Coordinates of C-alpha atoms and ligand atoms in Angstrom, one line a residue:
M1 CA 24.0 100.9 62.5
D2 CA 25.4 101.9 66.0
P3 CA 28.2 99.8 67.6
L4 CA 25.7 98.1 69.9
D5 CA 23.8 96.8 66.9
E6 CA 26.9 95.7 65.2
S7 CA 28.2 93.6 68.2
A8 CA 24.8 92.0 68.6
R9 CA 24.6 91.3 64.8
L10 CA 28.0 89.6 65.0
L11 CA 27.1 87.5 68.0
A12 CA 23.8 86.5 66.4
A13 CA 25.7 85.5 63.2
K14 CA 28.1 83.3 65.3
Y15 CA 25.2 81.6 67.0
R16 CA 23.5 80.9 63.6
V17 CA 26.4 78.6 63.0
T18 CA 26.9 77.3 66.5
A19 CA 23.2 76.5 66.8
W20 CA 23.7 73.5 64.5
F21 CA 25.9 71.7 67.0
Y22 CA 25.4 73.6 70.2
D23 CA 23.7 70.8 72.2
L24 CA 26.3 68.3 71.1
L25 CA 29.2 70.5 71.8
D26 CA 27.9 71.5 75.2
A27 CA 27.1 67.9 76.2
P28 CA 30.1 67.3 78.4
W29 CA 29.4 70.5 80.4
E30 CA 25.6 70.0 80.4
H31 CA 26.2 66.9 82.4
L32 CA 27.2 69.2 85.3
Y33 CA 24.7 72.0 84.4
R34 CA 21.7 69.7 84.5
R35 CA 22.3 69.1 88.2
W36 CA 22.1 72.8 88.8
R37 CA 19.3 73.9 86.5
P38 CA 16.5 72.4 88.6
R39 CA 17.9 74.0 91.8
L40 CA 18.1 77.4 90.1
L41 CA 14.5 77.4 88.9
A42 CA 12.4 75.3 91.4
D43 CA 11.1 78.2 93.5
L44 CA 10.2 80.6 90.7
T45 CA 6.6 81.8 90.4
G46 CA 4.9 84.5 88.4
D47 CA 6.2 86.3 85.3
V48 CA 9.7 85.1 84.5
L49 CA 11.9 86.5 81.8
E50 CA 14.7 84.2 80.7
A51 CA 17.3 86.2 78.7
G52 CA 19.6 84.2 76.3
V53 CA 17.5 81.0 76.5
G54 CA 19.6 79.4 73.8
T55 CA 18.3 75.9 73.0
G56 CA 16.0 75.9 75.9
R57 CA 18.0 73.8 78.4
N58 CA 16.3 75.5 81.4
L59 CA 12.8 75.2 80.1
P60 CA 11.9 71.7 81.4
Y61 CA 12.8 72.7 84.9
Y62 CA 10.5 75.7 85.4
P63 CA 7.6 74.9 87.9
P64 CA 4.0 75.1 86.9
A65 CA 3.6 78.3 88.8
A66 CA 5.9 80.2 86.4
R67 CA 4.9 82.0 83.2
V68 CA 8.0 82.3 81.1
T69 CA 9.0 84.7 78.3
A70 CA 12.2 83.4 76.9
I71 CA 14.2 85.6 74.6
D72 CA 17.3 85.1 72.5
L73 CA 19.1 87.2 69.9
C74 CA 19.4 84.3 67.5
A75 CA 16.4 82.8 65.7
A76 CA 18.3 79.5 65.0
M77 CA 18.8 79.0 68.7
L78 CA 15.1 79.8 69.4
R79 CA 14.1 77.2 66.8
R80 CA 16.0 74.6 68.7
A81 CA 14.4 75.7 72.0
R82 CA 10.9 75.0 70.6
R83 CA 10.8 71.3 71.4
R84 CA 11.8 72.0 75.1
A85 CA 9.2 74.8 75.3
R86 CA 6.5 72.3 74.3
Q87 CA 7.8 69.9 77.0
A88 CA 7.8 72.6 79.7
R89 CA 5.4 72.3 82.7
C90 CA 4.4 75.9 82.5
P91 CA 3.5 78.4 79.7
V92 CA 6.5 79.4 77.7
E93 CA 6.7 82.1 75.0
L94 CA 9.8 82.3 72.9
R95 CA 10.7 85.6 71.4
Q96 CA 13.6 86.9 69.3
E97 CA 14.8 89.8 71.3
D98 CA 18.0 91.5 72.3
A99 CA 18.6 91.5 76.0
T100 CA 20.2 94.9 75.8
R101 CA 17.0 96.4 74.3
M102 CA 14.0 94.3 75.3
A103 CA 11.9 96.5 73.1
T104 CA 8.9 94.1 73.4
I105 CA 9.0 93.7 77.2
A106 CA 7.0 96.2 79.2
D107 CA 8.3 98.2 82.2
R108 CA 7.8 96.5 85.5
S109 CA 6.2 93.4 84.0
Q110 CA 8.5 90.7 85.4
D111 CA 8.8 89.0 88.8
W112 CA 12.0 87.3 87.9
I113 CA 14.9 87.5 85.4
V114 CA 16.9 84.4 84.8
A115 CA 20.0 84.2 82.6
T116 CA 22.5 81.3 82.5
F117 CA 25.7 81.8 80.7
L118 CA 24.5 85.0 79.0
C119 CA 26.8 87.7 80.5
C120 CA 29.9 85.7 79.8
V121 CA 28.9 85.7 76.1
M122 CA 27.8 89.4 76.0
P123 CA 30.6 91.8 75.1
D124 CA 31.6 93.9 78.1
H125 CA 30.4 97.2 76.6
L126 CA 26.9 95.8 76.2
Q127 CA 26.5 94.6 79.8
P128 CA 25.5 97.8 81.4
A129 CA 22.7 98.2 78.7
S130 CA 21.3 94.8 79.6
L131 CA 21.3 95.7 83.3
V132 CA 19.4 98.9 82.6
Q133 CA 16.8 96.7 80.9
F134 CA 16.8 94.2 83.8
Q135 CA 16.0 97.1 86.1
R136 CA 13.4 98.5 83.8
V137 CA 11.4 95.3 83.2
L138 CA 11.6 93.9 86.8
R139 CA 8.8 94.9 89.1
P140 CA 10.0 96.6 92.4
G141 CA 11.2 93.8 94.5
G142 CA 11.5 91.5 91.5
R143 CA 14.5 89.2 91.6
F144 CA 17.2 88.0 89.3
R145 CA 19.4 84.9 89.2
L146 CA 22.4 84.8 86.9
L147 CA 24.8 81.9 86.4
E148 CA 28.2 82.9 85.0
I149 CA 31.6 81.3 84.4
L150 CA 34.8 83.1 85.5
Y151 CA 38.5 82.6 85.6
S152 CA 39.6 80.6 88.6
H153 CA 42.3 81.8 90.9
T154 CA 43.5 78.2 91.3
P155 CA 46.5 78.0 89.0
H156 CA 45.9 74.5 87.4
I157 CA 42.2 75.3 86.8
R158 CA 43.0 78.7 85.3
R159 CA 45.7 77.1 83.0
R160 CA 43.0 74.7 81.7
Q161 CA 40.7 77.6 81.2
Q162 CA 43.3 79.6 79.4
R163 CA 44.0 76.6 77.0
L164 CA 40.2 76.4 76.3
A165 CA 39.7 80.2 76.0
P166 CA 40.3 80.7 72.3
F167 CA 38.0 77.8 71.4
V168 CA 35.3 79.0 73.8
E169 CA 35.4 82.6 72.4
H170 CA 35.5 81.4 68.8
V171 CA 32.5 79.1 69.1
Y172 CA 30.4 80.7 71.9
G173 CA 31.6 84.3 72.0
A174 CA 32.2 83.5 75.7
R175 CA 35.0 84.8 77.8
F176 CA 36.1 83.9 81.3
D177 CA 37.2 87.5 82.1
R178 CA 33.9 89.3 81.9
T179 CA 33.3 91.7 84.7
T180 CA 29.6 91.1 85.2
L181 CA 29.7 91.4 89.0
R182 CA 31.3 94.8 88.8
Y183 CA 28.7 96.0 86.4
L184 CA 26.0 94.7 88.7
E185 CA 27.5 96.4 91.7
E186 CA 27.4 99.7 89.7
A187 CA 24.0 99.2 88.2
E188 CA 21.3 101.7 89.3
G189 CA 18.3 100.1 91.0
L190 CA 19.7 96.6 91.3
A191 CA 21.2 95.0 94.4
I192 CA 23.2 91.8 94.7
R193 CA 21.8 89.8 97.6
R194 CA 24.0 86.6 97.4
T195 CA 26.8 85.1 95.4
T196 CA 27.5 81.4 95.5
Y197 CA 30.1 79.4 93.7
L198 CA 28.5 76.2 92.4
K199 CA 31.8 74.6 91.5
D200 CA 35.4 75.6 92.4
D201 CA 35.7 79.4 92.0
T202 CA 34.5 79.3 88.4
Y203 CA 30.7 78.9 88.2
L204 CA 29.2 81.8 90.0
L205 CA 25.5 82.1 90.8
I206 CA 24.6 85.8 91.4
E207 CA 21.2 86.5 93.0
G208 CA 19.7 89.9 93.6
E209 CA 16.7 92.2 93.3
R210 CA 15.3 95.4 91.9
V211 CA 15.5 97.9 94.7
A212 CA 14.2 101.1 93.0
Ligands
SAM1 C1 26.1 80.2 76.0 S1 24.5 80.4 75.4 C2 23.6 79.9 76.8 C3 22.2 79.3 76.5 C4 21.3 78.9 77.7 N1 21.1 80.0 78.6 C5 22.0 77.8 78.5 O1 22.1 77.9 79.7 O2 22.3 76.7 77.9 C6 24.2 82.1 75.2 C7 22.9 82.5 74.5 O3 22.8 83.9 74.7 C8 22.3 84.5 73.5 N2 22.6 85.9 73.5 C9 23.8 86.5 73.4 N3 23.6 87.8 73.5 C10 22.3 88.0 73.6 C11 21.6 89.2 73.7 N4 22.1 90.5 73.7 N5 20.2 89.2 73.8 C12 19.6 87.9 73.8 N6 20.3 86.8 73.7 C13 21.6 86.8 73.6 C14 23.0 83.6 72.4 O4 22.3 83.7 71.2 C15 23.0 82.2 73.0 O5 21.8 81.5 72.6

């Protein structure tokens, strides 16, 4: 097994456990996220790939004009996403698939890629591989929208994040110090078009498109 497979396997194992209480644990934050999710998804049309769908929190907010393929590494998370997939206003197909490989997703097949809180979970050395896949599966001109969490530059917010960091990494595999933006800047064939903080300087929405 190569190192990429091993990291993915460890993360999937973590989420097999976390899946049991994910929605409960995330509830205080979801209070905030549920205000953003409709805004992130309201204008999406065509073929949409959601990477790292988790328990399907975004699924109720896709508009009828979208056709969603939602992937996740962890079967236990996907099982929990089923109910929300049934409640969606558009067709949703759930698939167990690794975002760094996307073996079942065809080249140039997607109009959009959406990922919320995926890259902060993905180990740094796997991020370039997932961006190669984003570029491969997006149609030319296809767009992406990623929502990530970062360390704040404001001392009291950062201190709070630092206190939470061991718990967040242990339970979610997430870190506040991932350098997703840098990987995106370096990624072949992907261009960042806009970055917007949704709260303080911690929740960053990154929007862009496939340019080659
Ligand atoms: C923090 S959760 C976010 C879930 C959901 N997007 C949300 O906004 O609530 C991260 C999810 O990404 C999945 N994940 C992590 N690495 C992945 C990978 N390489 N490929 C696909 N899914 C992955 C995890 O299994 C988990 O369900």
